[in-house]
Tab-separated table of C-alpha atoms in Angstrom:
chain	number	residue	atom	x	y	z
N	21	MET	CA	0.033	0.026	-0.022
N	22	ILE	CA	1.110	3.632	-0.633
N	23	GLU	CA	2.290	5.290	2.537
N	24	THR	CA	0.207	8.457	3.149
N	25	LYS	CA	0.617	8.999	6.900
N	26	ASP	CA	2.573	12.305	6.452
N	27	ILE	CA	-0.036	13.785	4.099
N	28	THR	CA	-3.434	14.812	5.274
N	29	LEU	CA	-6.682	16.072	3.657
N	30	THR	CA	-7.354	19.736	3.760
N	31	SER	CA	-10.327	21.970	2.917
N	32	PHE	CA	-11.337	22.098	-0.734
N	33	GLN	CA	-9.474	24.579	-2.930
N	34	TRP	CA	-8.423	24.601	-6.520
N	35	PRO	CA	-4.734	24.425	-7.484
N	36	ALA	CA	-3.114	27.441	-9.140
N	37	GLY	CA	-4.286	28.132	-12.629
N	38	TYR	CA	-7.738	26.378	-12.728
N	39	TYR	CA	-11.247	27.750	-13.059
N	40	ASN	CA	-14.661	26.210	-13.534
N	41	ASP	CA	-18.447	26.775	-13.837
N	42	GLY	CA	-21.552	24.705	-13.381
N	43	ILE	CA	-25.016	25.838	-14.634
N	44	GLU	CA	-28.582	24.558	-14.945
N	45	MET	CA	-29.484	23.813	-18.573
N	46	GLY	CA	-32.530	21.609	-18.056
N	47	ILE	CA	-30.878	18.584	-19.673
N	48	GLY	CA	-32.620	16.303	-17.278
N	49	GLN	CA	-36.022	16.520	-15.617
N	50	SER	CA	-34.906	17.878	-12.220
N	51	ASP	CA	-33.977	21.433	-11.228
N	52	LYS	CA	-30.230	21.090	-10.644
N	53	LEU	CA	-26.894	22.000	-12.049
N	54	ASP	CA	-26.292	19.719	-15.046
N	55	PHE	CA	-23.685	21.315	-17.322
N	56	GLY	CA	-20.199	22.761	-16.712
N	57	TYR	CA	-16.564	22.968	-17.564
N	58	LEU	CA	-13.165	22.687	-15.908
N	59	VAL	CA	-10.278	24.735	-17.425
N	60	SER	CA	-6.562	25.081	-16.855
N	61	GLU	CA	-5.084	28.469	-17.803
N	62	VAL	CA	-2.289	26.624	-19.643
N	63	PRO	CA	-2.052	23.222	-21.284
N	64	ALA	CA	-1.577	20.480	-18.708
N	65	SER	CA	-0.095	17.031	-18.668
N	66	ALA	CA	-2.993	14.613	-18.641
N	67	ALA	CA	-3.748	10.970	-17.846
N	68	GLY	CA	-6.906	8.962	-17.808
N	69	THR	CA	-8.397	5.549	-17.075
N	70	TYR	CA	-11.619	4.431	-18.719
N	71	THR	CA	-14.508	2.000	-18.391
N	72	THR	CA	-13.869	-1.493	-19.730
N	73	ASN	CA	-17.514	-1.917	-20.680
N	74	LYS	CA	-17.680	-2.979	-24.327
N	75	PHE	CA	-20.366	-0.291	-24.963
N	76	GLN	CA	-18.041	2.616	-24.270
N	77	ALA	CA	-19.791	5.966	-24.582
N	78	ALA	CA	-18.945	8.523	-27.218
N	79	PRO	CA	-17.494	11.165	-24.839
N	80	THR	CA	-15.387	8.509	-23.076
N	81	LYS	CA	-13.888	7.253	-26.319
N	82	LEU	CA	-13.203	10.800	-27.489
N	83	THR	CA	-11.447	11.800	-24.330
N	84	LYS	CA	-9.395	8.630	-24.314
N	85	ASN	CA	-8.294	9.338	-27.870
N	86	MET	CA	-7.360	12.916	-27.072
N	87	ILE	CA	-5.301	12.042	-24.016
N	88	ASN	CA	-3.589	9.086	-25.735
N	89	GLN	CA	-2.264	11.443	-28.464
N	90	ASP	CA	0.284	13.324	-26.368
N	91	HIS	CA	-0.986	13.179	-22.751
N	92	GLN	CA	-2.205	16.751	-22.698
N	93	LEU	CA	-5.455	18.493	-21.967
N	94	GLN	CA	-6.473	21.985	-21.033
N	95	ALA	CA	-10.267	21.708	-20.517
N	96	MET	CA	-13.140	19.358	-19.830
N	97	VAL	CA	-16.732	19.971	-20.745
N	98	VAL	CA	-19.172	17.875	-18.658
N	99	ASN	CA	-22.868	17.160	-18.351
N	100	SER	CA	-25.164	15.003	-16.220
N	101	ALA	CA	-28.653	13.525	-16.863
N	102	ILE	CA	-27.820	12.060	-20.311
N	103	ALA	CA	-24.883	9.633	-20.845
N	104	ASN	CA	-24.564	10.004	-24.699
N	105	SER	CA	-23.989	6.243	-24.696
N	106	CYS	CA	-25.395	3.770	-27.282
N	107	THR	CA	-26.235	6.777	-29.469
N	108	GLY	CA	-24.445	5.802	-32.692
N	109	GLU	CA	-22.848	8.225	-35.134
N	110	GLN	CA	-25.124	11.059	-33.948
N	111	GLY	CA	-23.761	10.684	-30.439
N	112	GLU	CA	-20.176	10.771	-31.681
N	113	ASP	CA	-20.877	13.861	-33.723
N	114	ASN	CA	-22.487	15.498	-30.723
N	115	ALA	CA	-19.359	14.886	-28.550
N	116	LEU	CA	-17.175	16.268	-31.312
N	117	THR	CA	-19.442	19.392	-31.536
N	118	GLU	CA	-19.028	19.949	-27.816
N	119	GLN	CA	-15.320	19.651	-28.144
N	120	GLN	CA	-15.096	22.062	-31.093
N	121	LEU	CA	-17.381	24.697	-29.558
N	122	LEU	CA	-15.537	24.797	-26.289
N	123	SER	CA	-12.140	24.958	-28.096
N	124	GLU	CA	-13.430	27.959	-30.105
N	125	LYS	CA	-14.755	29.632	-26.963
N	126	LEU	CA	-11.442	29.257	-25.140
N	127	GLY	CA	-9.279	29.867	-28.125
N	128	ILE	CA	-7.365	26.579	-27.757
N	129	ASP	CA	-6.744	23.607	-29.969
N	130	ALA	CA	-9.602	21.047	-30.110
N	131	HIS	CA	-7.275	18.232	-29.085
N	132	LEU	CA	-6.843	19.930	-25.747
N	133	VAL	CA	-10.553	19.573	-24.859
N	134	GLY	CA	-12.040	16.442	-23.291
N	135	VAL	CA	-15.755	15.595	-22.977
N	136	ALA	CA	-17.518	13.700	-20.174
N	137	SER	CA	-21.207	12.744	-19.801
N	138	THR	CA	-23.167	10.718	-17.297
N	139	GLY	CA	-26.809	9.770	-16.901
N	140	LEU	CA	-29.419	7.921	-18.893
N	141	ILE	CA	-28.116	5.483	-21.555
N	142	GLY	CA	-29.531	5.614	-25.046
N	143	ALA	CA	-30.835	9.197	-25.188
N	144	GLN	CA	-29.344	11.853	-27.490
N	145	LEU	CA	-28.071	15.095	-26.026
N	146	PRO	CA	-30.367	18.077	-26.527
N	147	MET	CA	-27.817	19.951	-28.589
N	148	ASP	CA	-29.706	23.227	-28.614
N	149	LYS	CA	-29.360	23.342	-24.805
N	150	VAL	CA	-25.704	22.168	-24.966
N	151	ILE	CA	-24.791	24.853	-27.487
N	152	ALA	CA	-26.507	27.515	-25.386
N	153	GLY	CA	-24.821	26.197	-22.313
N	154	ILE	CA	-21.342	26.464	-23.726
N	155	LYS	CA	-22.015	30.077	-24.508
N	156	GLN	CA	-23.111	30.781	-20.961
N	157	LEU	CA	-20.108	29.248	-19.199
N	158	SER	CA	-17.810	31.739	-17.491
N	159	PRO	CA	-14.714	31.506	-15.227
N	160	HIS	CA	-15.407	31.000	-11.526
N	161	HIS	CA	-13.340	29.636	-8.637
N	162	GLU	CA	-16.128	28.132	-6.549
N	163	ASP	CA	-17.069	24.372	-6.807
N	164	ASN	CA	-20.136	24.411	-9.077
N	165	VAL	CA	-18.633	21.977	-11.602
N	166	THR	CA	-18.451	19.355	-8.796
N	167	LYS	CA	-22.247	19.570	-8.542
N	168	ALA	CA	-23.000	19.757	-12.246
N	169	VAL	CA	-21.902	16.037	-12.731
N	170	LEU	CA	-24.156	14.504	-10.098
N	171	THR	CA	-27.015	12.165	-10.920
N	172	THR	CA	-28.473	10.099	-8.097
N	173	ASP	CA	-25.719	11.226	-5.779
N	174	LYS	CA	-26.871	12.789	-2.554
N	175	HIS	CA	-23.886	15.234	-2.510
N	176	SER	CA	-20.725	16.041	-4.367
N	177	LYS	CA	-17.523	14.173	-3.595
N	178	GLN	CA	-14.456	16.350	-2.984
N	179	ALA	CA	-10.871	15.842	-1.768
N	180	CYS	CA	-7.826	18.028	-1.452
N	181	VAL	CA	-4.255	17.748	-0.194
N	182	GLN	CA	-1.302	20.091	-0.080
N	183	LEU	CA	2.333	19.044	0.109
N	184	GLU	CA	5.754	20.576	-0.205
N	185	MET	CA	7.837	19.829	-3.339
N	186	SER	CA	11.297	21.373	-3.554
N	187	GLY	CA	10.135	24.268	-1.357
N	188	LYS	CA	6.978	24.967	-3.288
N	189	THR	CA	3.420	24.259	-2.049
N	190	VAL	CA	1.615	21.867	-4.424
N	191	THR	CA	-2.138	21.263	-4.349
N	192	ILE	CA	-3.914	18.210	-5.567
N	193	THR	CA	-7.700	18.510	-5.698
N	194	GLY	CA	-10.207	16.024	-6.955
N	195	PHE	CA	-13.936	15.617	-7.285
N	196	ALA	CA	-16.127	12.707	-8.449
N	197	LYS	CA	-19.625	11.529	-8.994
N	198	GLY	CA	-21.023	8.039	-8.562
N	199	SER	CA	-23.760	6.385	-6.670
N	200	GLY	CA	-25.101	3.512	-8.706
N	201	MET	CA	-23.614	1.259	-11.491
N	202	ILE	CA	-20.479	1.175	-9.326
N	203	HIS	CA	-18.182	-1.765	-9.882
N	204	PRO	CA	-15.106	-0.143	-11.555
N	205	LYS	CA	-12.973	-2.069	-13.986
N	206	MET	CA	-11.960	1.186	-14.762
N	207	ALA	CA	-13.898	3.211	-14.106
N	208	THR	CA	-17.589	3.312	-13.178
N	209	MET	CA	-18.038	6.940	-12.242
N	210	LEU	CA	-16.600	10.246	-13.238
N	211	GLY	CA	-13.521	11.450	-11.404
N	212	PHE	CA	-11.454	14.509	-12.059
N	213	VAL	CA	-8.172	15.439	-10.356
N	214	THR	CA	-6.360	18.752	-10.836
N	215	THR	CA	-2.938	19.687	-9.656
N	216	ASP	CA	-0.409	22.487	-10.102
N	217	ALA	CA	2.450	20.032	-9.897
N	218	ALA	CA	4.608	19.541	-13.020
N	219	ILE	CA	4.904	16.002	-14.231
N	220	ASP	CA	5.689	14.234	-17.493
N	221	GLY	CA	2.449	13.046	-19.093
N	222	LYS	CA	3.510	9.354	-19.522
N	223	LEU	CA	4.746	9.236	-15.993
N	224	LEU	CA	1.475	10.729	-14.818
N	225	GLN	CA	-0.426	8.041	-16.759
N	226	ALA	CA	1.606	5.250	-15.221
N	227	THR	CA	1.104	6.703	-11.736
N	228	LEU	CA	-2.646	7.207	-12.142
N	229	SER	CA	-3.178	3.671	-13.502
N	230	GLU	CA	-1.178	2.139	-10.624
N	231	ASN	CA	-3.063	4.040	-7.962
N	232	VAL	CA	-6.479	3.534	-9.501
N	233	ASP	CA	-6.032	-0.206	-9.031
N	234	THR	CA	-5.957	0.128	-5.287
N	235	THR	CA	-8.555	2.998	-4.922
N	236	PHE	CA	-11.393	3.347	-7.506
N	237	ASN	CA	-11.067	-0.299	-8.686
N	238	GLN	CA	-11.525	-1.407	-5.130
N	239	ILE	CA	-15.067	-0.005	-4.568
N	240	THR	CA	-18.351	-1.623	-5.461
N	241	VAL	CA	-21.936	-0.639	-4.863
N	242	ASP	CA	-23.964	-2.999	-7.066
N	243	GLY	CA	-21.625	-4.981	-9.233
N	244	ASP	CA	-22.543	-3.169	-12.447
N	245	THR	CA	-19.898	-1.558	-14.636
N	246	SER	CA	-21.162	1.551	-16.540
N	247	THR	CA	-20.657	2.413	-20.200
N	248	ASN	CA	-19.389	5.950	-19.588
N	249	ASP	CA	-17.042	6.779	-16.978
N	250	MET	CA	-13.483	7.773	-16.422
N	251	VAL	CA	-10.922	9.266	-14.162
N	252	VAL	CA	-8.854	12.161	-15.618
N	253	VAL	CA	-5.889	13.894	-14.026
N	254	MET	CA	-4.575	17.276	-15.219
N	255	ALA	CA	-1.225	18.678	-14.015
N	256	ASN	CA	-0.452	22.274	-15.229
N	257	GLY	CA	2.837	22.936	-13.314
N	258	MET	CA	1.823	26.347	-12.101
N	259	ALA	CA	3.046	25.794	-8.534
N	260	GLY	CA	6.555	26.298	-9.865
N	261	ALA	CA	8.066	23.059	-8.500
N	262	PRO	CA	10.553	21.156	-10.730
N	263	LYS	CA	9.028	18.829	-13.231
N	264	LEU	CA	8.797	15.171	-12.211
N	265	THR	CA	10.195	13.003	-15.052
N	266	SER	CA	11.097	9.790	-13.183
N	267	LYS	CA	9.857	7.702	-10.236
N	268	GLU	CA	13.400	8.229	-8.919
N	269	ASP	CA	12.940	11.993	-8.568
N	270	ALA	CA	13.184	13.220	-4.951
N	271	ASP	CA	9.616	14.571	-4.882
N	272	PHE	CA	7.927	11.733	-6.751
N	273	SER	CA	6.992	9.631	-3.633
N	274	SER	CA	5.366	12.733	-2.016
N	275	PHE	CA	3.359	13.435	-5.179
N	276	GLN	CA	2.280	9.850	-5.568
N	277	ALA	CA	1.187	9.714	-1.924
N	278	GLY	CA	-0.851	12.860	-2.251
N	279	LEU	CA	-2.495	11.591	-5.445
N	280	HIS	CA	-3.257	8.252	-3.852
N	281	LEU	CA	-4.898	9.871	-0.786
N	282	VAL	CA	-7.133	12.031	-3.044
N	283	LEU	CA	-8.200	9.043	-5.135
N	284	GLN	CA	-8.808	6.910	-2.059
N	285	GLU	CA	-10.886	9.513	-0.372
N	286	LEU	CA	-13.031	10.066	-3.421
N	287	ALA	CA	-13.428	6.358	-3.871
N	288	LYS	CA	-14.591	5.927	-0.263
N	289	GLN	CA	-17.020	8.822	-0.599
N	290	ILE	CA	-18.610	7.194	-3.637
N	291	ALA	CA	-18.936	3.875	-1.804
N	292	ALA	CA	-20.533	5.574	1.182
N	293	ASP	CA	-22.997	7.391	-1.112
N	294	GLY	CA	-24.131	4.255	-2.918
N	295	GLU	CA	-27.755	4.411	-3.982
N	296	GLY	CA	-29.942	3.836	-0.930
N	297	ALA	CA	-26.936	3.180	1.240
N	298	THR	CA	-26.965	3.927	4.957
N	299	LYS	CA	-23.300	3.042	5.828
N	300	LEU	CA	-19.823	2.600	4.391
N	301	VAL	CA	-18.334	-0.890	4.552
N	302	GLU	CA	-14.572	-1.274	4.615
N	303	CYS	CA	-12.832	-4.638	4.319
N	304	ASN	CA	-9.190	-5.150	5.270
N	305	VAL	CA	-7.518	-8.427	4.279
N	306	ASN	CA	-4.252	-9.459	5.837
N	307	GLY	CA	-2.096	-12.603	5.423
N	308	ALA	CA	-2.900	-12.936	1.686
N	309	PHE	CA	-0.750	-14.824	-0.790
N	310	SER	CA	-0.332	-11.616	-2.924
N	311	ASP	CA	-1.682	-8.107	-2.968
N	312	LEU	CA	-3.749	-8.968	-5.980
N	313	GLU	CA	-5.340	-11.832	-4.141
N	314	GLY	CA	-5.914	-9.696	-1.042
N	315	GLN	CA	-7.657	-7.043	-3.191
N	316	GLU	CA	-9.753	-9.810	-4.804
N	317	VAL	CA	-10.995	-11.148	-1.471
N	318	ALA	CA	-11.669	-7.669	0.007
N	319	LYS	CA	-13.662	-6.576	-3.045
N	320	ALA	CA	-15.594	-9.866	-3.138
N	321	ILE	CA	-16.664	-9.434	0.498
N	322	VAL	CA	-17.850	-5.833	0.143
N	323	GLY	CA	-19.564	-6.803	-3.078
N	324	SER	CA	-21.538	-9.817	-1.759
N	325	ASN	CA	-25.270	-9.087	-1.754
N	326	LEU	CA	-25.618	-11.457	1.249
N	327	VAL	CA	-22.877	-9.627	3.176
N	328	LYS	CA	-24.344	-6.227	2.189
N	329	SER	CA	-27.860	-7.231	3.260
N	330	ALA	CA	-26.608	-8.572	6.583
N	331	ILE	CA	-24.871	-5.288	7.246
N	332	PHE	CA	-28.003	-3.378	6.510
N	333	GLY	CA	-29.922	-5.556	8.913
N	334	GLN	CA	-27.105	-5.318	11.534
N	335	ASP	CA	-26.831	-9.118	11.488
N	336	PRO	CA	-23.313	-10.289	12.513
N	337	ASN	CA	-23.547	-13.442	10.368
N	338	TRP	CA	-19.928	-14.143	9.722
N	339	GLY	CA	-20.842	-17.255	7.698
N	340	ARG	CA	-21.672	-15.007	4.759
N	341	ILE	CA	-18.197	-13.568	4.897
N	342	ILE	CA	-16.268	-16.797	5.118
N	343	SER	CA	-18.352	-18.350	2.319
N	344	THR	CA	-17.548	-15.384	0.110
N	345	VAL	CA	-13.808	-15.890	0.807
N	346	GLY	CA	-14.165	-19.529	-0.277
N	347	MET	CA	-15.793	-18.476	-3.558
N	348	THR	CA	-12.740	-16.494	-4.736
N	349	ASN	CA	-9.750	-17.762	-6.673
N	350	ALA	CA	-7.338	-16.679	-3.845
N	351	HIS	CA	-5.154	-19.034	-1.944
N	352	VAL	CA	-6.924	-19.859	1.343
N	353	ASP	CA	-5.914	-22.109	4.253
N	354	ILE	CA	-9.373	-23.397	5.059
N	355	ALA	CA	-8.333	-24.334	8.617
N	356	HIS	CA	-6.864	-20.954	9.500
N	357	VAL	CA	-9.122	-17.996	8.611
N	358	ASP	CA	-9.790	-15.269	11.191
N	359	ILE	CA	-12.704	-12.785	10.957
N	360	GLU	CA	-13.584	-9.570	12.890
N	361	ILE	CA	-16.399	-7.088	12.560
N	362	ASN	CA	-15.802	-3.661	14.051
N	363	GLY	CA	-12.970	-5.131	16.118
N	364	ILE	CA	-15.071	-7.908	17.539
N	365	LYS	CA	-13.394	-11.243	16.787
N	366	MET	CA	-15.881	-13.866	15.668
N	367	VAL	CA	-13.777	-16.520	13.921
N	368	GLN	CA	-10.353	-17.933	14.679
N	369	ASP	CA	-8.809	-20.762	12.683
N	370	SER	CA	-12.069	-21.010	10.696
N	371	LEU	CA	-14.060	-21.881	13.889
N	372	ALA	CA	-16.657	-19.807	15.694
N	373	LEU	CA	-15.654	-17.900	18.805
N	374	PRO	CA	-18.153	-16.823	21.555
N	375	PHE	CA	-18.985	-13.155	21.235
N	376	ASP	CA	-21.784	-10.790	22.412
N	377	GLU	CA	-24.099	-10.862	19.421
N	378	GLN	CA	-26.171	-7.812	20.642
N	379	MET	CA	-23.016	-5.730	21.099
N	380	ALA	CA	-21.877	-6.766	17.645
N	381	SER	CA	-25.239	-5.948	16.129
N	382	ASP	CA	-25.319	-2.541	17.868
N	383	SER	CA	-21.855	-1.755	16.484
N	384	MET	CA	-23.092	-2.370	12.964
N	385	GLY	CA	-25.527	0.451	13.272
N	386	ALA	CA	-22.697	2.903	12.921
N	387	ASN	CA	-22.085	4.930	9.668
N	388	LYS	CA	-19.030	2.714	8.979
N	389	VAL	CA	-18.617	-1.005	9.374
N	390	VAL	CA	-15.141	-2.526	9.187
N	391	ILE	CA	-14.530	-6.186	8.354
N	392	ASP	CA	-11.084	-7.599	9.031
N	393	VAL	CA	-10.050	-10.973	7.516
N	394	ASN	CA	-6.724	-12.844	7.988
N	395	LEU	CA	-6.075	-15.544	5.498
N	396	HIS	CA	-2.773	-16.740	7.076
N	397	VAL	CA	-1.217	-17.857	3.727
N	398	GLY	CA	1.283	-14.992	3.197
N	399	SER	CA	2.197	-11.417	4.083
N	400	ALA	CA	0.225	-9.470	1.490
N	401	THR	CA	-2.831	-7.212	2.080
N	402	GLY	CA	-5.866	-5.924	0.351
N	403	GLN	CA	-8.477	-3.282	1.001
N	404	ALA	CA	-11.900	-2.462	-0.496
N	405	TRP	CA	-14.950	-0.316	0.094
N	406	GLY	CA	-18.663	-0.765	-0.466
N	407	CYS	CA	-22.023	-0.102	1.210
N	408	ASP	CA	-24.991	-1.871	2.532
N	409	LEU	CA	-27.855	-3.027	0.302
N	410	THR	CA	-31.134	-1.462	1.302
N	411	TYR	CA	-34.799	-1.437	0.235
N	412	ASN	CA	-34.215	2.035	-1.141
N	413	TYR	CA	-31.645	0.779	-3.726
N	414	VAL	CA	-34.403	-1.242	-5.418
N	415	LYS	CA	-36.811	1.739	-5.209
N	416	ILE	CA	-34.318	4.087	-6.831
N	417	ASN	CA	-33.385	1.770	-9.704
N	418	ALA	CA	-36.891	0.461	-10.323
N	419	SER	CA	-37.932	3.993	-11.348
N	420	TYR	CA	-34.592	5.411	-12.724
N	421	HIS	CA	-35.892	5.835	-16.265
N	422	THR	CA	-39.518	6.639	-15.599
């Protein structure tokens, strides 16, 4: 795991050289911010990770192609309510139109503009509203763009850290949306990270991909991977710190730790805000054969509908946890598995221990439930986050379209 103990979260603020806007264009049916942009004053190094769903949405494909050209971006245009996914050539043309119109508005090359959409699959964007919206966007330094990407989310997800790099204060700030269709294989939400650090684009890509695997890819709400979403990082270098070009650079470890903490915090906020959820579930696996196997077991546990339902009902039924462990492909010593819930040890060497069931049940009423599992087959670890499964999840998704 990335060591982040010397870096702590701070109050939300944009790094040097970024501005944004979020407005209400009536793209969806509710009265909320639904359209916006995020802009760097100068071209920025850029990296991204993208959904592995075969039906990748038009804006996702476009942004991926732009970043892969030379790992640079300067602006993102975003909307909620409509995903522009499974929309054919018209959807692709609409994404290109958004890109071109924003590039003209900002006076920058079109290849420096990315596009992101989220919402209902299969519907075309109302381009009259999109065109009018791009004209209305103006530079602000509040956080409206973080709200303009929300769908069924109860609130925006934000995270910020500051750290010293060669005597300069560097800020890394991220925001995300995501509440349902959360089971990243990368990624099943929208996530945007801005920083005024200077870093080579290919190094930024490698760093993002590595850290996504242990943050966003380790959350699950409902096991469904969306068609749209992505995580994009922009680094404009305006803090004035020397440019990072190698993992051996003196400041690289600090930068990576800061980025990891922002990604992890956003991931946890998404898990906690799962559709209908009442609590965050964290699973820590120790004694795994490898880190990949530790991650597999942790994510399987927080993703089990039986485990999620038990947590909603405050039922300390550890049998659902151990059976999930046994369903994975990980190495397991079936005679030596230990399980705790909220620090209450329930299983040792795969056998039940006496514990106060009422106390355990009461502890599961907290906003966060922590499951610890020791596999005793190695020294590797894994961590994942999810949420409980409630009646309200079914209610929200039974009427999402109508």
